[in-house]
Short mmCIF file of C-alpha atoms (C1' of nucleotides) in Angstrom, two decimals:
data_model
loop_
_atom_site.label_atom_id
_atom_site.label_comp_id
_atom_site.label_asym_id
_atom_site.label_seq_id
_atom_site.Cartn_x
_atom_site.Cartn_y
_atom_site.Cartn_z
CA MET A 536 -0.31 0.03 0.08
CA ARG A 537 1.22 3.35 -1.38
CA ALA A 538 1.67 5.78 1.62
CA LEU A 539 -0.89 8.54 1.79
CA HIS A 540 1.56 11.80 1.67
CA ALA A 541 2.67 10.15 -2.27
CA ASP A 542 -1.53 11.14 -3.07
CA THR A 543 -1.25 14.69 -4.51
CA GLY A 544 -5.12 14.87 -3.90
CA TYR A 545 -4.25 14.52 0.00
CA LEU A 546 -1.31 16.43 -0.16
CA LEU A 547 -3.06 19.32 -1.65
CA TYR A 548 -5.80 18.61 1.09
CA ARG A 549 -3.49 19.46 4.25
CA LEU A 550 -1.68 21.77 2.83
CA GLY A 551 -4.52 23.49 2.11
CA LEU A 552 -5.57 23.30 5.88
CA HIS A 553 -1.64 24.42 7.40
CA SER A 554 -2.10 27.85 4.87
CA GLY A 555 -5.45 28.60 5.97
CA ARG A 556 -4.86 28.15 10.12
CA LEU A 557 -0.67 30.72 8.70
CA PHE A 558 -3.11 32.76 7.40
CA ASN A 559 -5.74 33.01 9.80
CA ALA A 560 -2.95 33.42 12.67
CA THR A 561 -1.67 36.85 11.00
CA LEU A 562 -5.04 38.14 10.40
CA GLU A 563 -5.85 37.38 13.68
CA GLU A 564 -4.46 40.35 15.06
CA PHE A 565 -6.46 43.10 12.83
CA GLY A 566 -9.65 40.77 13.93
CA LEU A 567 -10.41 39.09 9.90
CA ARG A 568 -10.26 36.04 9.33
CA LEU A 569 -8.72 34.75 6.21
CA ARG A 570 -12.09 34.54 4.34
CA HIS A 571 -13.10 38.43 4.92
CA TYR A 572 -9.05 39.19 3.87
CA ALA A 573 -10.28 37.44 0.29
CA MET A 574 -13.18 39.90 -0.11
CA LEU A 575 -11.08 43.05 0.93
CA ARG A 576 -8.18 41.92 -1.64
CA TYR A 577 -11.24 40.86 -4.27
CA LEU A 578 -12.58 44.50 -3.41
CA ALA A 579 -9.25 45.85 -4.46
CA THR A 580 -8.86 44.72 -7.70
CA VAL A 581 -12.88 45.44 -8.90
CA GLU A 582 -13.99 48.21 -7.24
CA GLY A 583 -17.87 47.79 -5.86
CA ALA A 584 -19.27 44.19 -6.63
CA LEU A 585 -22.51 42.42 -6.30
CA GLN A 586 -22.90 40.40 -3.68
CA ARG A 587 -23.64 37.59 -5.97
CA GLU A 588 -20.30 38.73 -7.51
CA LEU A 589 -18.79 38.14 -4.60
CA SER A 590 -20.18 35.10 -4.27
CA GLU A 591 -19.15 33.97 -7.62
CA ARG A 592 -16.15 35.17 -7.36
CA LEU A 593 -14.64 34.00 -4.40
CA GLY A 594 -16.70 30.40 -4.14
CA TYR A 595 -19.13 30.93 -0.87
CA ASP A 596 -22.23 30.66 -0.17
CA PRO A 597 -24.64 34.01 -0.83
CA SER A 598 -25.53 33.10 3.32
CA ALA A 599 -21.57 33.44 3.96
CA ILE A 600 -21.12 36.76 2.01
CA VAL A 601 -24.26 38.30 4.38
CA SER A 602 -22.58 37.77 6.58
CA LEU A 603 -19.18 38.38 5.51
CA VAL A 604 -19.92 41.63 4.47
CA ASP A 605 -22.02 42.12 7.96
CA ASP A 606 -18.49 41.38 9.87
CA LEU A 607 -16.65 44.13 7.67
CA GLN A 608 -18.85 46.94 7.38
CA SER A 609 -19.31 46.67 11.51
CA LEU A 610 -16.02 47.84 11.01
CA GLY A 611 -16.28 50.25 8.69
CA LEU A 612 -14.17 48.43 6.02
CA VAL A 613 -16.76 48.27 3.14
CA GLU A 614 -19.89 50.10 2.94
CA ARG A 615 -22.72 48.08 1.19
CA GLN A 616 -24.99 50.98 -1.81
CA PRO A 617 -28.06 50.34 -3.49
CA ALA A 618 -27.39 49.48 -6.69
CA PRO A 619 -28.27 51.25 -9.61
CA GLY A 620 -30.76 49.86 -11.57
CA ASP A 621 -31.81 47.11 -9.18
CA ARG A 622 -33.39 47.84 -5.64
CA ARG A 623 -32.79 43.81 -5.02
CA SER A 624 -28.91 44.24 -5.39
CA ARG A 625 -26.12 45.33 -3.25
CA VAL A 626 -22.81 47.19 -4.39
CA VAL A 627 -20.45 46.53 -1.94
CA VAL A 628 -17.19 49.03 -1.79
CA LEU A 629 -14.51 49.21 0.17
CA THR A 630 -13.57 52.13 2.06
CA GLU A 631 -10.73 54.14 2.79
CA ARG A 632 -10.28 52.38 5.80
CA GLY A 633 -10.57 49.06 4.34
CA ALA A 634 -8.19 50.23 1.81
CA GLU A 635 -5.39 51.04 4.94
CA VAL A 636 -6.40 47.89 6.70
CA LEU A 637 -5.88 45.66 3.24
CA ARG A 638 -2.47 47.29 2.64
CA ASP A 639 -1.21 47.15 6.92
CA THR A 640 -2.54 42.88 6.78
CA ASP A 641 -1.39 42.70 2.64
CA LYS A 642 2.51 42.21 4.90
CA GLY A 643 1.28 39.58 6.97
CA SER A 644 -0.23 37.76 4.06
CA ARG A 645 3.05 38.62 2.23
CA ARG A 646 5.04 36.80 4.86
CA VAL A 647 2.72 33.34 5.18
CA THR A 648 3.25 32.97 1.84
CA GLU A 649 6.91 33.07 2.42
CA GLN A 650 6.83 31.23 5.30
CA LEU A 651 5.29 28.60 3.36
CA LEU A 652 7.63 28.25 0.62
CA ALA A 653 10.52 28.85 2.61
CA PRO A 654 12.57 25.67 0.80
CA LEU A 655 11.50 26.25 -2.75
CA ASP A 656 13.76 28.66 -4.53
CA PRO A 657 12.71 31.96 -6.92
CA ALA A 658 12.54 29.70 -10.21
CA GLU A 659 10.24 26.38 -7.75
CA ARG A 660 8.23 29.13 -6.57
CA GLU A 661 7.02 29.97 -9.62
CA THR A 662 6.59 26.41 -10.83
CA LEU A 663 4.49 25.77 -8.70
CA GLN A 664 2.20 29.06 -8.95
CA GLN A 665 2.12 27.72 -12.61
CA LEU A 666 1.38 24.95 -12.03
CA LEU A 667 -0.71 24.99 -9.37
CA ALA A 668 -2.94 27.73 -11.33
CA ARG A 669 -3.40 25.72 -14.40
CA VAL A 670 -4.97 22.71 -11.67
CA ALA A 671 -6.78 26.02 -10.32
CA GLU A 672 -8.19 26.91 -13.61
CA SER A 673 -9.51 23.65 -14.67
CA ALA A 674 -11.15 22.72 -11.45
CA ARG A 675 -13.03 26.51 -12.13
CA ASP A 676 -15.84 24.55 -13.94
CA MET B 1475 -3.34 45.19 -6.14
CA ARG B 1476 -2.08 41.99 -7.56
CA ALA B 1477 -5.23 39.48 -8.18
CA LEU B 1478 -5.66 36.84 -5.17
CA HIS B 1479 -5.08 33.93 -6.93
CA ALA B 1480 -1.66 35.53 -8.35
CA ASP B 1481 -0.91 34.39 -4.34
CA THR B 1482 0.35 31.13 -3.96
CA GLY B 1483 -0.33 30.92 -0.13
CA TYR B 1484 -3.97 31.72 -1.38
CA LEU B 1485 -4.29 29.42 -4.40
CA LEU B 1486 -3.39 26.23 -2.04
CA TYR B 1487 -5.81 27.39 0.73
CA ARG B 1488 -8.17 27.66 -2.28
CA LEU B 1489 -7.32 24.21 -3.80
CA GLY B 1490 -7.17 22.13 -0.44
CA LEU B 1491 -10.86 22.92 0.34
CA HIS B 1492 -11.75 21.92 -3.22
CA SER B 1493 -9.75 18.53 -3.18
CA GLY B 1494 -11.34 17.54 -0.19
CA ARG B 1495 -14.34 18.05 -1.56
CA LEU B 1496 -14.24 15.29 -4.53
CA PHE B 1497 -13.01 13.23 -1.96
CA ASN B 1498 -16.13 13.57 0.74
CA ALA B 1499 -17.81 13.38 -2.51
CA THR B 1500 -16.76 10.13 -3.75
CA LEU B 1501 -16.90 8.57 0.32
CA GLU B 1502 -19.62 9.45 0.61
CA GLU B 1503 -21.34 6.04 -0.74
CA PHE B 1504 -19.28 4.45 1.39
CA GLY B 1505 -20.67 6.33 4.71
CA LEU B 1506 -16.97 7.76 5.24
CA ARG B 1507 -15.83 11.40 5.27
CA LEU B 1508 -11.54 12.19 4.39
CA ARG B 1509 -10.37 11.85 7.91
CA HIS B 1510 -11.52 8.34 7.74
CA TYR B 1511 -10.36 7.22 4.76
CA ALA B 1512 -7.12 8.68 6.15
CA MET B 1513 -7.16 6.81 8.37
CA LEU B 1514 -7.93 3.23 6.83
CA ARG B 1515 -4.84 4.04 5.07
CA TYR B 1516 -2.09 4.82 7.16
CA LEU B 1517 -3.09 1.71 8.99
CA ALA B 1518 -2.81 -0.16 6.20
CA THR B 1519 0.75 0.64 6.38
CA VAL B 1520 1.78 -0.33 9.81
CA GLU B 1521 -0.62 -3.18 10.69
CA GLY B 1522 -1.97 -1.34 14.07
CA ALA B 1523 -0.77 1.86 15.84
CA LEU B 1524 -1.98 3.41 18.66
CA GLN B 1525 -4.25 6.49 19.16
CA ARG B 1526 -1.38 9.00 20.51
CA GLU B 1527 0.55 7.66 17.14
CA LEU B 1528 -2.01 8.40 14.53
CA SER B 1529 -2.64 11.60 15.77
CA GLU B 1530 0.23 12.77 15.42
CA ARG B 1531 0.99 11.06 12.02
CA LEU B 1532 -2.74 12.14 10.79
CA GLY B 1533 -2.08 15.51 12.15
CA TYR B 1534 -6.03 15.27 14.25
CA ASP B 1535 -6.80 16.39 17.73
CA PRO B 1536 -6.29 13.08 19.72
CA SER B 1537 -10.26 13.71 20.79
CA ALA B 1538 -10.38 13.78 17.31
CA ILE B 1539 -8.73 10.36 16.85
CA VAL B 1540 -11.81 8.88 19.42
CA SER B 1541 -14.43 9.53 17.09
CA LEU B 1542 -12.70 9.16 14.33
CA VAL B 1543 -12.52 5.34 15.68
CA ASP B 1544 -15.37 5.00 16.92
CA ASP B 1545 -16.90 5.41 13.37
CA LEU B 1546 -14.92 3.00 11.84
CA GLN B 1547 -15.24 0.43 14.95
CA SER B 1548 -19.09 0.58 14.97
CA LEU B 1549 -18.71 0.32 10.98
CA GLY B 1550 -16.51 -2.97 11.22
CA LEU B 1551 -13.06 -1.37 9.18
CA VAL B 1552 -10.98 -1.18 12.80
CA GLU B 1553 -10.57 -2.53 16.19
CA ARG B 1554 -9.10 -1.47 19.35
CA GLN B 1555 -7.49 -4.00 20.98
CA PRO B 1556 -5.28 -3.58 24.30
CA ALA B 1557 -1.18 -3.19 24.22
CA PRO B 1558 1.08 -5.00 25.29
CA GLY B 1559 2.63 -3.47 28.37
CA ASP B 1560 0.43 -0.15 28.84
CA ARG B 1561 -3.29 -0.73 29.76
CA ARG B 1562 -3.53 3.01 29.30
CA SER B 1563 -2.79 3.17 25.33
CA ARG B 1564 -5.30 0.80 22.87
CA VAL B 1565 -4.24 -0.59 19.32
CA VAL B 1566 -6.24 0.21 16.26
CA VAL B 1567 -5.84 -2.09 13.99
CA LEU B 1568 -7.06 -2.76 10.52
CA THR B 1569 -9.93 -4.98 10.09
CA GLU B 1570 -10.55 -7.74 6.74
CA ARG B 1571 -13.82 -6.26 6.28
CA GLY B 1572 -11.91 -2.89 6.95
CA ALA B 1573 -9.27 -3.64 4.72
CA GLU B 1574 -11.96 -4.52 1.73
CA VAL B 1575 -13.50 -1.10 2.12
CA LEU B 1576 -9.89 0.51 1.41
CA ARG B 1577 -9.45 -1.33 -1.15
CA ASP B 1578 -12.90 -0.34 -3.36
CA THR B 1579 -12.58 3.75 -2.00
CA ASP B 1580 -8.88 3.28 -3.05
CA LYS B 1581 -10.36 3.17 -6.73
CA GLY B 1582 -12.15 6.73 -5.86
CA SER B 1583 -9.69 8.31 -5.06
CA ARG B 1584 -7.56 8.03 -7.85
CA ARG B 1585 -10.36 9.01 -9.60
CA VAL B 1586 -10.34 12.26 -7.41
CA THR B 1587 -6.60 13.05 -7.69
CA GLU B 1588 -6.71 11.99 -11.73
CA GLN B 1589 -9.28 14.44 -12.08
CA LEU B 1590 -7.91 17.49 -9.77
CA LEU B 1591 -4.69 17.11 -12.32
CA ALA B 1592 -6.08 16.68 -15.75
CA PRO B 1593 -4.14 19.46 -16.91
CA LEU B 1594 -1.02 18.05 -16.07
CA ASP B 1595 1.03 16.21 -18.10
CA PRO B 1596 2.61 13.04 -16.57
CA ALA B 1597 6.15 15.11 -15.95
CA GLU B 1598 4.07 18.50 -14.61
CA ARG B 1599 2.22 15.80 -12.59
CA GLU B 1600 5.44 14.17 -11.00
CA THR B 1601 7.28 18.14 -10.03
CA LEU B 1602 3.67 19.02 -8.64
CA GLN B 1603 4.29 15.82 -6.57
CA GLN B 1604 7.94 17.01 -5.58
CA LEU B 1605 7.42 20.29 -4.61
CA LEU B 1606 4.04 19.96 -2.67
CA ALA B 1607 5.88 17.56 -0.77
CA ARG B 1608 9.13 19.68 0.00
CA VAL B 1609 6.83 22.27 1.38
CA ALA B 1610 4.60 19.31 3.34
CA GLU B 1611 7.89 18.11 4.67
CA SER B 1612 8.95 21.96 5.86
CA ALA B 1613 5.76 22.33 7.58
CA ARG B 1614 5.86 19.55 9.67
CA ASP B 1615 7.48 20.90 12.30
"C1'" DC C 994 -50.88 44.43 -18.42
"C1'" DA C 995 -51.34 40.68 -15.48
"C1'" DG C 996 -49.56 36.85 -13.75
"C1'" DC C 997 -45.53 33.60 -13.11
"C1'" DA C 998 -40.94 32.22 -13.18
"C1'" DA C 999 -36.26 33.52 -12.05
"C1'" DC C 1000 -33.54 35.74 -9.04
"C1'" DT C 1001 -31.31 38.61 -4.62
"C1'" DA C 1002 -30.09 38.84 -0.64
"C1'" DT C 1003 -31.72 37.08 3.94
"C1'" DT C 1004 -32.12 34.47 8.17
"C1'" DG C 1005 -31.95 30.09 9.94
"C1'" DA C 1006 -31.43 25.17 10.46
"C1'" DC C 1007 -27.90 21.28 10.61
"C1'" DG C 1008 -23.53 18.81 10.70
"C1'" DA C 1009 -18.57 18.84 9.50
"C1'" DC C 1010 -14.37 20.57 11.92
"C1'" DA C 1011 -10.57 22.43 14.55
"C1'" DA C 1012 -8.50 23.86 19.27
"C1'" DC C 1013 -8.61 23.58 23.37
"C1'" DA C 1014 -9.89 22.79 28.61
"C1'" DA C 1015 -10.45 18.86 31.91
"C1'" DT C 1016 -11.26 14.09 33.29
"C1'" DT C 1017 -9.79 9.53 34.18
"C1'" DA C 1018 -6.96 5.89 34.81
"C1'" DT C 1019 -2.52 4.50 34.07
"C1'" DT C 1020 2.73 4.65 34.50
"C1'" DG C 1021 7.28 5.64 35.14
"C1'" DG C 1022 10.68 7.08 38.06
"C1'" DT C 1023 12.32 8.74 42.69
"C1'" DA D 65 4.98 4.84 48.48
"C1'" DC D 66 4.40 9.51 46.35
"C1'" DC D 67 4.43 12.29 42.12
"C1'" DA D 68 4.97 13.72 37.68
"C1'" DA D 69 4.14 12.76 32.77
"C1'" DT D 70 1.38 10.17 29.44
"C1'" DA D 71 -3.29 7.79 27.00
"C1'" DA D 72 -7.56 7.66 25.95
"C1'" DT D 73 -11.41 9.99 26.16
"C1'" DT D 74 -15.83 13.53 26.76
"C1'" DG D 75 -17.07 17.89 26.47
"C1'" DT D 76 -17.02 22.88 24.99
"C1'" DT D 77 -16.76 27.13 21.69
"C1'" DG D 78 -15.72 29.05 17.54
"C1'" DT D 79 -15.87 28.71 12.62
"C1'" DC D 80 -16.96 26.56 8.22
"C1'" DG D 81 -19.90 24.70 4.39
"C1'" DT D 82 -23.98 23.07 2.45
"C1'" DC D 83 -29.12 23.75 2.31
"C1'" DA D 84 -33.58 24.70 2.68
"C1'" DA D 85 -37.15 29.09 2.92
"C1'" DT D 86 -38.66 33.76 2.74
"C1'" DA D 87 -39.24 38.12 1.18
"C1'" DG D 88 -39.02 41.44 -1.76
"C1'" DT D 89 -38.03 42.87 -6.99
"C1'" DT D 90 -37.65 41.82 -11.83
"C1'" DG D 91 -38.18 40.25 -16.75
"C1'" DC D 92 -40.83 37.79 -19.62
"C1'" DT D 93 -45.23 35.79 -21.71
"C1'" DG D 94 -49.56 35.20 -22.96
#
DNA sequence: CAGCAACTATTGACGACAACAATTATTGGT
DNA sequence: ACCAATAATTGTTGTCGTCAATAGTTGCTG
C-alpha cells in the first residue's frame, strides 16, 4: 500500500488546511479571518461588486457573503450601496479605512506565503505557482 | 493590487478545500469522510497503531482520533485491541472488512486525484508532487 | 398588463470540523 | 509510596460548508 502523502490530492488537502491556519493566525490581530481578507483583496481589484458576484468569484455561499459583508461593514471596512437600476442588489465597496487595513494585512499575507514556500528557490516557486494556477483553472467548472 | 489567485498560499488554501470536497463526495457512498479514509490508509501501512501515533501521523487532535476510531469501529472496519504492556493505550488495527473497503475506496481516490491533475502531463504531475512534498515536509515542524 | 418564473439578499438550521480544557486511568521514576 | 507525565476520553466553543425557506424585486410571456 502506497503511503498517504504520496497522493497529490491528499497532499493538497493537508497543505490547504495548513495554509489557512497560517493566514488566520496573522489576520487574528486585525479581527479578521482569511475569508474577510479574500473579500477585501477582491474588492480592491474591482471597485465595487454585487454580493452575487462576490459569491461567484470567491466561491462562498451567498449566505456566507451576507455575514462576511456584515462583519466588514461593522468594522467600517466596506459599505453597502444601492445598486443602480436594481433594487434587489447591493453594491459592496471598499472604504478608505478598508483600503488602509488591506495594505497593513497584506504584509502579513506575504510573510505567510514566504514561510510556506521557504524550502523552494525562486524558480521552483514560480513553477509551483504556474502548476497550481492551471489546476485551479480547470477546477473552476 | 495583484489578484488574489496570484498568491500561492491562497491558491493552496482554495485547492485544498476543493480537493477535500472531491474526496468526500466519492467517499460518501461508503459512509466515510476523508478523515476516515486517511486513517484506514495509514493503518494499512503499519498493521496496528496506538491512537497517540495516529494523532501525530495524521495531524488530528487526540479527541478527533477517538471519534474517528469510534466511527470506523461501529462500521466494523477497525478494532481496538489492548496494547501489550500498557493498559492506558489501545492498538487500533484494520479488520478484514476494513481492508476490503479500503481497496474499494482506493479506486475512487485515484479518480479524484486524476480529475484534479487532469490539466497536467505526467512529468508535470511528478514535479508538482515533489514540490508539494517538500513544502509539506518543511511545514511539519 | 396581469401573472408567473427567475433572481437577490437574507435568515435559519444542521452537521462537520478544529482547537482547547478538563477528567480518568495508568505508568515510570524517585 | 508518592508524584509528574502520559493515553484515551469527554465536553465545550467557534468556524465553516451546505442547504432550505423567505421576502422583495425584476423581466418575460401569454
